[in-house]
mmCIF file of C-alpha atoms and ligand atoms in Angstrom:
data_model
loop_
_atom_site.group_PDB
_atom_site.id
_atom_site.type_symbol
_atom_site.label_atom_id
_atom_site.label_comp_id
_atom_site.label_asym_id
_atom_site.label_seq_id
_atom_site.Cartn_x
_atom_site.Cartn_y
_atom_site.Cartn_z
ATOM 1 C CA MET A 1 -0.018 -0.010 -0.045
ATOM 2 C CA ILE A 2 1.273 3.429 -0.791
ATOM 3 C CA GLU A 3 -0.166 6.834 0.530
ATOM 4 C CA THR A 4 -2.515 8.406 -1.982
ATOM 5 C CA LYS A 5 -2.095 12.043 -1.821
ATOM 6 C CA ILE A 6 -4.837 14.504 -2.869
ATOM 7 C CA PHE A 7 -3.662 17.616 -4.808
ATOM 8 C CA LYS A 8 -5.418 20.784 -4.947
ATOM 9 C CA LYS A 9 -4.943 23.186 -7.965
ATOM 10 C CA ASP A 10 -2.125 25.071 -6.472
ATOM 11 C CA GLN A 11 -0.209 21.826 -6.045
ATOM 12 C CA LEU A 12 0.214 20.858 -9.813
ATOM 13 C CA ASP A 13 3.941 20.826 -9.597
ATOM 14 C CA ASP A 14 3.923 18.047 -7.000
ATOM 15 C CA ALA A 15 1.842 16.019 -9.250
ATOM 16 C CA VAL A 16 4.092 16.736 -12.290
ATOM 17 C CA GLU A 17 7.049 15.557 -10.128
ATOM 18 C CA LEU A 18 5.430 12.274 -9.285
ATOM 19 C CA LEU A 19 4.491 11.641 -12.974
ATOM 20 C CA ALA A 20 7.965 12.331 -14.105
ATOM 21 C CA LYS A 21 9.315 9.798 -11.565
ATOM 22 C CA GLY A 22 7.115 7.149 -13.220
ATOM 23 C CA GLU A 23 4.281 7.204 -10.520
ATOM 24 C CA LEU A 24 0.550 7.050 -11.229
ATOM 25 C CA VAL A 25 -1.592 10.250 -10.703
ATOM 26 C CA ALA A 26 -5.300 10.554 -11.406
ATOM 27 C CA PHE A 27 -6.281 13.642 -13.252
ATOM 28 C CA PRO A 28 -9.637 15.560 -13.922
ATOM 29 C CA THR A 29 -11.237 15.995 -17.373
ATOM 30 C CA GLU A 30 -14.570 17.447 -18.579
ATOM 31 C CA THR A 31 -15.856 13.848 -19.084
ATOM 32 C CA VAL A 32 -14.540 11.551 -16.225
ATOM 33 C CA TYR A 33 -11.371 11.296 -14.142
ATOM 34 C CA GLY A 34 -8.367 9.526 -15.936
ATOM 35 C CA LEU A 35 -5.677 7.541 -14.367
ATOM 36 C CA GLY A 36 -2.291 9.171 -15.699
ATOM 37 C CA ALA A 37 1.200 7.707 -16.085
ATOM 38 C CA ILE A 38 3.835 8.970 -18.469
ATOM 39 C CA ALA A 39 2.961 7.361 -21.778
ATOM 40 C CA THR A 40 6.448 6.711 -22.974
ATOM 41 C CA LYS A 41 7.453 4.733 -19.836
ATOM 42 C CA GLU A 42 6.480 0.947 -20.344
ATOM 43 C CA ASP A 43 6.756 0.177 -16.534
ATOM 44 C CA SER A 44 4.606 3.106 -15.460
ATOM 45 C CA VAL A 45 1.989 2.114 -18.181
ATOM 46 C CA ARG A 46 1.949 -1.395 -16.984
ATOM 47 C CA GLY A 47 1.491 -0.120 -13.465
ATOM 48 C CA VAL A 48 -1.912 1.467 -14.736
ATOM 49 C CA TYR A 49 -3.194 -1.854 -15.878
ATOM 50 C CA ALA A 50 -2.317 -3.360 -12.469
ATOM 51 C CA ALA A 51 -3.970 -0.570 -10.522
ATOM 52 C CA LYS A 52 -7.164 -0.854 -12.453
ATOM 53 C CA GLY A 53 -7.138 -4.691 -12.759
ATOM 54 C CA ARG A 54 -7.604 -3.985 -16.424
ATOM 55 C CA PRO A 55 -7.135 -6.805 -19.081
ATOM 56 C CA SER A 56 -3.924 -6.204 -20.922
ATOM 57 C CA ASP A 57 -5.384 -6.496 -24.414
ATOM 58 C CA ASN A 58 -7.322 -3.190 -23.780
ATOM 59 C CA PRO A 59 -5.307 -0.335 -25.134
ATOM 60 C CA LEU A 60 -5.140 3.077 -23.420
ATOM 61 C CA ILE A 61 -5.936 6.635 -24.590
ATOM 62 C CA VAL A 62 -2.925 8.860 -25.039
ATOM 63 C CA THR A 63 -3.699 12.222 -23.480
ATOM 64 C CA VAL A 64 -1.901 15.308 -24.985
ATOM 65 C CA SER A 65 -1.865 19.083 -24.147
ATOM 66 C CA ASP A 66 -2.309 19.976 -27.799
ATOM 67 C CA GLU A 67 -2.186 19.010 -31.460
ATOM 68 C CA LYS A 68 1.533 19.554 -31.724
ATOM 69 C CA MET A 69 2.219 17.088 -29.021
ATOM 70 C CA MET A 70 0.119 14.467 -30.853
ATOM 71 C CA GLU A 71 2.144 14.950 -34.046
ATOM 72 C CA ARG A 72 5.215 13.431 -32.300
ATOM 73 C CA TYR A 73 3.204 10.037 -32.011
ATOM 74 C CA ALA A 74 0.786 9.976 -35.057
ATOM 75 C CA LYS A 75 2.156 8.427 -38.280
ATOM 76 C CA GLU A 76 0.326 11.176 -40.049
ATOM 77 C CA VAL A 77 -2.465 13.591 -39.414
ATOM 78 C CA PRO A 78 -5.028 13.383 -42.233
ATOM 79 C CA GLU A 79 -7.096 16.411 -43.307
ATOM 80 C CA ARG A 80 -10.265 14.860 -41.508
ATOM 81 C CA ALA A 81 -8.318 14.804 -38.153
ATOM 82 C CA LYS A 82 -7.334 18.446 -38.635
ATOM 83 C CA LYS A 83 -10.974 19.346 -39.134
ATOM 84 C CA LEU A 84 -12.074 17.723 -36.059
ATOM 85 C CA ILE A 85 -9.279 18.995 -33.881
ATOM 86 C CA LYS A 86 -9.913 22.494 -34.910
ATOM 87 C CA HIS A 87 -13.544 22.348 -34.343
ATOM 88 C CA PHE A 88 -13.675 20.068 -31.199
ATOM 89 C CA TRP A 89 -10.319 20.188 -29.355
ATOM 90 C CA PRO A 90 -9.839 20.745 -26.374
ATOM 91 C CA GLY A 91 -12.998 18.731 -25.746
ATOM 92 C CA PRO A 92 -14.645 15.298 -25.339
ATOM 93 C CA LEU A 93 -13.465 13.761 -28.511
ATOM 94 C CA THR A 94 -10.997 10.919 -28.965
ATOM 95 C CA ILE A 95 -9.482 10.384 -32.225
ATOM 96 C CA LEU A 96 -7.909 7.198 -33.529
ATOM 97 C CA LEU A 97 -4.984 7.500 -35.954
ATOM 98 C CA PHE A 98 -2.128 5.147 -37.053
ATOM 99 C CA VAL A 99 0.719 5.267 -34.473
ATOM 100 C CA LYS A 100 4.206 6.438 -35.567
ATOM 101 C CA PRO A 101 6.278 3.227 -35.212
ATOM 102 C CA ASN A 102 8.557 2.937 -32.151
ATOM 103 C CA THR A 103 7.368 5.943 -30.394
ATOM 104 C CA LEU A 104 5.127 4.424 -27.654
ATOM 105 C CA PRO A 105 5.394 1.121 -25.856
ATOM 106 C CA ASP A 106 3.213 -1.761 -26.876
ATOM 107 C CA ALA A 107 1.539 -1.634 -23.543
ATOM 108 C CA VAL A 108 -0.161 1.585 -24.534
ATOM 109 C CA THR A 109 -1.551 0.485 -27.935
ATOM 110 C CA GLY A 110 -2.095 -3.283 -27.125
ATOM 111 C CA GLY A 111 0.107 -3.973 -30.002
ATOM 112 C CA LEU A 112 -2.360 -2.482 -32.464
ATOM 113 C CA LYS A 113 -1.210 -0.119 -35.307
ATOM 114 C CA THR A 114 -3.525 2.606 -34.212
ATOM 115 C CA VAL A 115 -3.551 4.905 -31.136
ATOM 116 C CA ALA A 116 -6.303 6.957 -29.488
ATOM 117 C CA PHE A 117 -5.484 10.609 -28.826
ATOM 118 C CA ARG A 118 -7.541 12.900 -26.562
ATOM 119 C CA CYS A 119 -7.014 16.392 -25.601
ATOM 120 C CA PRO A 120 -9.415 17.238 -22.634
ATOM 121 C CA ASP A 121 -10.933 20.506 -21.983
ATOM 122 C CA ASP A 122 -9.450 20.944 -18.458
ATOM 123 C CA SER A 123 -7.045 23.739 -17.683
ATOM 124 C CA LEU A 124 -5.408 21.925 -14.745
ATOM 125 C CA THR A 125 -4.797 18.758 -16.843
ATOM 126 C CA HIS A 126 -3.743 20.811 -19.685
ATOM 127 C CA ASP A 127 -1.067 22.514 -17.652
ATOM 128 C CA LEU A 128 0.059 19.323 -16.023
ATOM 129 C CA ILE A 129 0.714 17.577 -19.391
ATOM 130 C CA ALA A 130 2.383 20.767 -20.799
ATOM 131 C CA LYS A 131 4.756 21.018 -17.737
ATOM 132 C CA LEU A 132 5.593 17.415 -17.944
ATOM 133 C CA GLY A 133 6.390 17.723 -21.556
ATOM 134 C CA TYR A 134 5.004 14.247 -22.361
ATOM 135 C CA PRO A 135 1.598 12.822 -22.967
ATOM 136 C CA ILE A 136 -0.011 10.690 -20.137
ATOM 137 C CA VAL A 137 -2.205 7.671 -20.608
ATOM 138 C CA GLY A 138 -5.720 8.224 -19.669
ATOM 139 C CA PRO A 139 -8.023 5.282 -18.959
ATOM 140 C CA SER A 140 -10.857 6.189 -16.673
ATOM 141 C CA ALA A 141 -9.586 6.132 -13.048
ATOM 142 C CA ASN A 142 -11.922 3.370 -11.808
ATOM 143 C CA THR A 143 -11.490 -0.330 -10.902
ATOM 144 C CA SER A 144 -11.997 -2.255 -14.248
ATOM 145 C CA THR A 145 -15.815 -3.106 -14.599
ATOM 146 C CA LYS A 146 -16.995 -0.330 -12.136
ATOM 147 C CA PRO A 147 -18.554 2.874 -13.282
ATOM 148 C CA SER A 148 -16.167 5.617 -14.364
ATOM 149 C CA PRO A 149 -15.420 8.218 -11.656
ATOM 150 C CA THR A 150 -16.880 11.680 -11.922
ATOM 151 C CA THR A 151 -15.412 12.917 -8.665
ATOM 152 C CA ALA A 152 -12.015 12.689 -6.877
ATOM 153 C CA GLU A 153 -13.739 10.893 -4.179
ATOM 154 C CA HIS A 154 -14.923 8.164 -6.689
ATOM 155 C CA VAL A 155 -11.295 7.718 -7.603
ATOM 156 C CA TYR A 156 -10.100 7.487 -4.016
ATOM 157 C CA HIS A 157 -12.851 5.005 -3.167
ATOM 158 C CA ASP A 158 -11.456 2.604 -5.928
ATOM 159 C CA LEU A 159 -7.705 3.318 -5.977
ATOM 160 C CA LYS A 160 -6.610 4.539 -2.661
ATOM 161 C CA GLY A 161 -3.274 2.793 -1.709
ATOM 162 C CA LYS A 162 -2.693 1.802 -5.202
ATOM 163 C CA ILE A 163 -1.696 5.249 -6.874
ATOM 164 C CA ALA A 164 0.490 8.123 -5.740
ATOM 165 C CA GLY A 165 -1.956 10.912 -6.070
ATOM 166 C CA ILE A 166 -5.154 12.401 -7.291
ATOM 167 C CA ILE A 167 -5.719 15.959 -8.505
ATOM 168 C CA ASP A 168 -8.973 17.150 -7.235
ATOM 169 C CA GLY A 169 -10.651 19.401 -9.919
ATOM 170 C CA GLY A 170 -14.150 18.901 -8.594
ATOM 171 C CA PRO A 171 -17.035 17.073 -10.174
ATOM 172 C CA THR A 172 -16.670 16.470 -13.900
ATOM 173 C CA ARG A 173 -18.947 18.591 -16.306
ATOM 174 C CA VAL A 174 -20.109 15.923 -18.826
ATOM 175 C CA GLY A 175 -20.206 12.764 -16.550
ATOM 176 C CA LEU A 176 -19.831 10.260 -19.514
ATOM 177 C CA GLU A 177 -16.596 9.329 -21.393
ATOM 178 C CA SER A 178 -15.521 11.045 -24.714
ATOM 179 C CA THR A 179 -16.787 10.124 -28.084
ATOM 180 C CA ILE A 180 -14.316 7.970 -29.882
ATOM 181 C CA ILE A 181 -13.970 8.308 -33.738
ATOM 182 C CA ASP A 182 -11.766 5.882 -35.825
ATOM 183 C CA LEU A 183 -10.140 7.915 -38.677
ATOM 184 C CA SER A 184 -7.749 4.926 -39.542
ATOM 185 C CA VAL A 185 -10.548 3.457 -41.844
ATOM 186 C CA GLU A 186 -11.982 4.454 -45.097
ATOM 187 C CA THR A 187 -15.396 5.779 -43.642
ATOM 188 C CA PRO A 188 -15.057 7.398 -40.234
ATOM 189 C CA ILE A 189 -16.781 5.476 -37.577
ATOM 190 C CA VAL A 190 -17.860 6.275 -34.049
ATOM 191 C CA LEU A 191 -16.703 3.434 -31.783
ATOM 192 C CA ARG A 192 -18.019 4.965 -28.535
ATOM 193 C CA PRO A 193 -20.847 7.483 -28.425
ATOM 194 C CA GLY A 194 -20.279 10.436 -26.179
ATOM 195 C CA GLU A 195 -21.450 14.158 -25.784
ATOM 196 C CA ILE A 196 -20.355 15.071 -29.357
ATOM 197 C CA THR A 197 -22.845 13.176 -31.649
ATOM 198 C CA PRO A 198 -22.244 11.431 -34.952
ATOM 199 C CA GLU A 199 -24.442 14.113 -36.562
ATOM 200 C CA GLU A 200 -22.197 16.955 -35.400
ATOM 201 C CA LEU A 201 -18.990 14.993 -36.507
ATOM 202 C CA SER A 202 -20.587 14.426 -39.919
ATOM 203 C CA GLU A 203 -21.505 18.057 -40.195
ATOM 204 C CA VAL A 204 -17.993 19.252 -39.562
ATOM 205 C CA LEU A 205 -16.384 16.638 -41.748
ATOM 206 C CA GLY A 206 -18.845 17.202 -44.547
ATOM 207 C CA GLU A 207 -19.056 13.299 -45.056
ATOM 208 C CA LYS A 208 -20.973 10.382 -43.816
ATOM 209 C CA VAL A 209 -19.958 8.933 -40.335
ATOM 210 C CA LEU A 210 -20.895 5.477 -39.366
ATOM 211 C CA ILE A 211 -21.826 4.377 -35.839
ATOM 212 C CA ASN A 212 -20.408 0.965 -34.430
ATOM 213 C CA THR A 213 -23.461 -0.843 -32.850
ATOM 214 C CA GLY A 214 -22.195 -4.439 -33.388
ATOM 215 C CA LYS A 215 -21.408 -6.600 -30.460
ATOM 216 C CA VAL A 216 -17.800 -7.817 -30.331
ATOM 217 C CA SER A 217 -17.048 -11.392 -29.509
ATOM 218 C CA ASP A 218 -14.127 -12.168 -27.402
ATOM 219 C CA LYS A 219 -12.197 -13.963 -30.191
ATOM 220 C CA ASP A 220 -12.323 -11.114 -32.570
ATOM 221 C CA VAL A 221 -9.773 -8.353 -32.546
ATOM 222 C CA PRO A 222 -12.270 -5.628 -31.591
ATOM 223 C CA LYS A 223 -12.204 -2.075 -32.879
ATOM 224 C CA ALA A 224 -12.526 -0.647 -29.520
ATOM 225 C CA PRO A 225 -11.463 -3.553 -27.332
ATOM 226 C CA GLY A 226 -12.782 -2.183 -24.074
ATOM 227 C CA MET A 227 -16.304 -2.300 -25.290
ATOM 228 C CA LYS A 228 -16.402 -6.063 -25.044
ATOM 229 C CA TYR A 229 -15.998 -6.180 -21.494
ATOM 230 C CA ARG A 230 -18.622 -6.024 -18.531
ATOM 231 C CA HIS A 231 -18.673 -2.422 -17.660
ATOM 232 C CA TYR A 232 -20.193 0.316 -15.431
ATOM 233 C CA ALA A 233 -21.638 -2.378 -13.260
ATOM 234 C CA PRO A 234 -22.547 -2.251 -9.700
ATOM 235 C CA SER A 235 -22.766 -5.682 -7.942
ATOM 236 C CA GLU A 236 -26.512 -5.574 -7.788
ATOM 237 C CA PRO A 237 -28.776 -6.120 -10.945
ATOM 238 C CA VAL A 238 -29.656 -3.084 -12.836
ATOM 239 C CA ILE A 239 -32.981 -2.865 -14.862
ATOM 240 C CA VAL A 240 -33.753 -0.121 -17.375
ATOM 241 C CA VAL A 241 -37.164 1.473 -17.266
ATOM 242 C CA ASP A 242 -37.825 2.914 -20.638
ATOM 243 C CA ASP A 243 -41.210 4.372 -20.118
ATOM 244 C CA PRO A 244 -41.502 6.489 -17.021
ATOM 245 C CA ALA A 245 -45.146 5.300 -16.588
ATOM 246 C CA ASP A 246 -43.867 1.897 -16.038
ATOM 247 C CA PHE A 247 -42.327 2.851 -12.657
ATOM 248 C CA SER A 248 -45.911 2.544 -11.336
ATOM 249 C CA LYS A 249 -46.026 -1.176 -12.075
ATOM 250 C CA ILE A 250 -42.979 -1.961 -9.894
ATOM 251 C CA ASN A 251 -43.545 -3.428 -6.406
ATOM 252 C CA PHE A 252 -41.048 -1.214 -4.456
ATOM 253 C CA ASN A 253 -39.830 -2.165 -1.033
ATOM 254 C CA GLU A 254 -36.726 -1.255 1.101
ATOM 255 C CA LYS A 255 -34.429 -3.446 -1.329
ATOM 256 C CA THR A 256 -35.180 -1.468 -4.338
ATOM 257 C CA GLY A 257 -33.333 1.516 -5.483
ATOM 258 C CA VAL A 258 -34.533 3.914 -8.193
ATOM 259 C CA ALA A 259 -32.598 6.476 -10.123
ATOM 260 C CA ALA A 260 -34.775 8.715 -12.212
ATOM 261 C CA LEU A 261 -35.472 12.431 -12.978
ATOM 262 C CA GLU A 262 -36.831 14.417 -10.181
ATOM 263 C CA SER A 263 -40.292 14.645 -11.818
ATOM 264 C CA VAL A 264 -40.508 10.895 -11.997
ATOM 265 C CA LEU A 265 -39.228 10.223 -8.404
ATOM 266 C CA ALA A 266 -41.863 12.679 -7.066
ATOM 267 C CA ASN A 267 -44.501 10.030 -7.845
ATOM 268 C CA ILE A 268 -42.628 7.141 -6.172
ATOM 269 C CA ASP A 269 -43.366 6.095 -2.740
ATOM 270 C CA LEU A 270 -39.995 5.052 -1.241
ATOM 271 C CA PRO A 271 -37.644 6.495 1.464
ATOM 272 C CA ASP A 272 -35.314 9.177 0.311
ATOM 273 C CA GLU A 273 -32.317 6.922 0.672
ATOM 274 C CA ASN A 274 -33.724 4.494 -1.893
ATOM 275 C CA LYS A 275 -33.951 7.290 -4.469
ATOM 276 C CA PHE A 276 -31.321 8.914 -6.518
ATOM 277 C CA ASN A 277 -32.289 12.191 -8.252
ATOM 278 C CA LEU A 278 -30.780 12.243 -11.833
ATOM 279 C CA GLY A 279 -31.940 15.878 -12.167
ATOM 280 C CA ASN A 280 -34.252 17.636 -14.465
ATOM 281 C CA ASP A 281 -33.274 16.618 -18.115
ATOM 282 C CA LEU A 282 -31.063 14.220 -20.104
ATOM 283 C CA VAL A 283 -27.983 16.432 -19.701
ATOM 284 C CA ASP A 284 -28.350 16.298 -15.838
ATOM 285 C CA ALA A 285 -28.876 12.564 -16.258
ATOM 286 C CA ASP A 286 -25.649 12.097 -18.190
ATOM 287 C CA HIS A 287 -23.874 14.091 -15.415
ATOM 288 C CA ASN A 288 -25.368 11.852 -12.653
ATOM 289 C CA LEU A 289 -25.651 8.374 -14.112
ATOM 290 C CA PHE A 290 -22.312 6.901 -12.909
ATOM 291 C CA GLY A 291 -22.801 8.572 -9.453
ATOM 292 C CA SER A 292 -26.134 6.897 -9.091
ATOM 293 C CA LEU A 293 -24.816 3.474 -9.856
ATOM 294 C CA ARG A 294 -21.917 3.976 -7.364
ATOM 295 C CA TYR A 295 -24.427 5.372 -4.719
ATOM 296 C CA PHE A 296 -26.372 2.083 -4.851
ATOM 297 C CA ASP A 297 -23.453 -0.230 -5.325
ATOM 298 C CA ASP A 298 -22.220 0.976 -1.939
ATOM 299 C CA LYS A 299 -25.725 0.550 -0.155
ATOM 300 C CA ASP A 300 -25.951 -2.934 1.371
ATOM 301 C CA ASN A 301 -29.744 -3.144 1.713
ATOM 302 C CA VAL A 302 -30.427 -2.312 -1.912
ATOM 303 C CA GLU A 303 -30.679 -5.495 -4.058
ATOM 304 C CA THR A 304 -32.201 -4.359 -7.180
ATOM 305 C CA ILE A 305 -31.648 -0.945 -9.062
ATOM 306 C CA TYR A 306 -34.187 0.582 -11.503
ATOM 307 C CA VAL A 307 -32.803 3.292 -13.791
ATOM 308 C CA GLN A 308 -34.896 5.608 -15.965
ATOM 309 C CA GLY A 309 -34.132 5.149 -19.661
ATOM 310 C CA PHE A 310 -34.328 7.907 -22.411
ATOM 311 C CA ASP A 311 -35.299 7.597 -26.083
ATOM 312 C CA GLU A 312 -34.108 11.005 -27.524
ATOM 313 C CA GLY A 313 -32.235 9.849 -30.694
ATOM 314 C CA GLU A 314 -28.628 10.620 -31.031
ATOM 315 C CA GLU A 315 -28.827 12.939 -27.957
ATOM 316 C CA SER A 316 -29.305 9.833 -25.693
ATOM 317 C CA LEU A 317 -26.815 7.387 -27.415
ATOM 318 C CA ALA A 318 -24.029 7.931 -24.965
ATOM 319 C CA TYR A 319 -26.363 7.496 -21.852
ATOM 320 C CA MET A 320 -28.171 4.399 -23.279
ATOM 321 C CA ASN A 321 -24.916 2.853 -24.194
ATOM 322 C CA ARG A 322 -23.536 3.164 -20.758
ATOM 323 C CA LEU A 323 -26.770 2.130 -19.047
ATOM 324 C CA ASN A 324 -27.389 -0.834 -21.229
ATOM 325 C CA LYS A 325 -23.974 -1.996 -20.369
ATOM 326 C CA ALA A 326 -24.550 -1.713 -16.631
ATOM 327 C CA ALA A 327 -27.825 -3.473 -17.032
ATOM 328 C CA GLY A 328 -26.412 -6.323 -19.193
ATOM 329 C CA GLY A 329 -29.290 -5.409 -21.615
ATOM 330 C CA HIS A 330 -31.947 -6.000 -18.978
ATOM 331 C CA HIS A 331 -35.071 -3.866 -19.594
ATOM 332 C CA LEU A 332 -38.388 -3.853 -17.745
ATOM 333 C CA ASN A 333 -41.043 -4.940 -20.307
ATOM 334 C CA LYS A 334 -38.597 -6.031 -22.884
HETATM 335 O O1 TXA B 1 -13.408 10.513 -21.614
HETATM 336 C C1 TXA B 1 -12.499 9.573 -21.748
HETATM 337 O O2 TXA B 1 -12.275 9.202 -22.971
HETATM 338 C C2 TXA B 1 -11.806 9.115 -20.576
HETATM 339 C C3 TXA B 1 -11.054 10.318 -19.926
HETATM 340 C C4 TXA B 1 -10.313 9.828 -18.663
HETATM 341 O O3 TXA B 1 -10.250 10.918 -20.889
HETATM 342 N N1 TXA B 1 -11.000 7.962 -20.850
HETATM 343 C C5 TXA B 1 -11.578 6.683 -21.097
HETATM 344 O O4 TXA B 1 -10.471 5.723 -21.213
HETATM 345 O O5 TXA B 1 -12.737 6.571 -21.148
HETATM 346 P P1 TXA B 1 -10.942 4.174 -21.152
HETATM 347 O O6 TXA B 1 -9.521 3.516 -21.269
HETATM 348 O O7 TXA B 1 -11.748 3.811 -20.040
HETATM 349 O O8 TXA B 1 -11.662 3.897 -22.552
HETATM 350 C C6 TXA B 1 -11.061 4.092 -23.731
HETATM 351 C C7 TXA B 1 -11.670 3.071 -24.843
HETATM 352 C C8 TXA B 1 -11.448 1.616 -24.430
HETATM 353 O O9 TXA B 1 -12.683 1.052 -24.735
HETATM 354 C C9 TXA B 1 -10.343 1.157 -25.364
HETATM 355 O O10 TXA B 1 -10.438 -0.173 -25.682
HETATM 356 C C10 TXA B 1 -10.454 2.148 -26.586
HETATM 357 O O11 TXA B 1 -10.852 3.310 -26.025
HETATM 358 N N2 TXA B 1 -9.144 2.362 -27.228
HETATM 359 C C11 TXA B 1 -8.045 2.729 -26.829
HETATM 360 N N3 TXA B 1 -7.076 2.714 -27.803
HETATM 361 C C12 TXA B 1 -7.715 2.125 -28.823
HETATM 362 C C13 TXA B 1 -7.184 1.800 -30.181
HETATM 363 N N4 TXA B 1 -5.975 1.998 -30.454
HETATM 364 N N5 TXA B 1 -8.115 1.060 -30.899
HETATM 365 C C14 TXA B 1 -9.312 0.925 -30.637
HETATM 366 N N6 TXA B 1 -9.839 1.258 -29.405
HETATM 367 C C15 TXA B 1 -9.040 1.862 -28.486
HETATM 368 MG MG1 MG B 2 -12.994 2.958 -18.759
#
């Protein structure tokens, strides 16, 4: 066990020093907290897999401070990538490009020919990487299979004693991980939905953008390897309730937990501690989903968790993608 230090924003230099020494430090982004290690140091990168308990064939995102830093590790930067970067960076968009050979350890790319680049919209993390002078890997800073962390406390809960530090930047803005777009293929394809929608990407690119919906089997070399694993899952079963009217058909008792919008919770007769308020709309729900799953995961008396689903087209793709994974596809009435 090592001591896990919490750094406030005026202690960035201490965090830089730890990373430079090869230690692991968690950092804030606008989506979720990431687990950082200097991306060029193989041993440090391996430490990230160990701390998270992450399967070693699941490659890591490379987090950069700007496009110029990315150019050191990308084989080439196609025109499409330049357009997206100009429009969306810094921001919640991860871009897959071919990796420049021999610039990053295999532990980062999982031995693939591509690498995922991300430039978060967070001034603390921007300054951290710029001061370090090297990119940091940035998987979500949770124990593998658990919901991604949206506060420094979530990170501490999962990784205390296993990592050297956490930079506390407060709760994250978006609450769900970045959109991932693959530009190493002929037609750009979204591998993981996020706040930036396929429609917005298509508009900026001026061309069609595909969406990967296919399930990946374990024996395939998957396009986004992480997507094949069980994910975001509390230890209790999660059930998606697609129509808010259906909450009235559930036999609630002290062993049920409900996460829903405030307006929906108002009609549910349960003690406050069995309810988690997702807020007033879908944007709030994106922000609060992982927190709600963690809340019930830590409550011993709750045995089943019902979570409100949303059917709002592209806007709800990211939310439903995470919720469906947490629920293992289990919906009420489906
Ligand atoms: O918002 C985010 O992207 C957060 C913050 C911390 O930046 N990071 C994050 O990382 O969600 P992670 O590792 O939890 O998810 C990254 C996903 C994984 O499913 C991984 O398999 C995929 O990206 N990925 C990484 N490199 C890849 C590559 N070269 N080819 C295909 N998929 C890749
Ligand atoms: Mg993750």
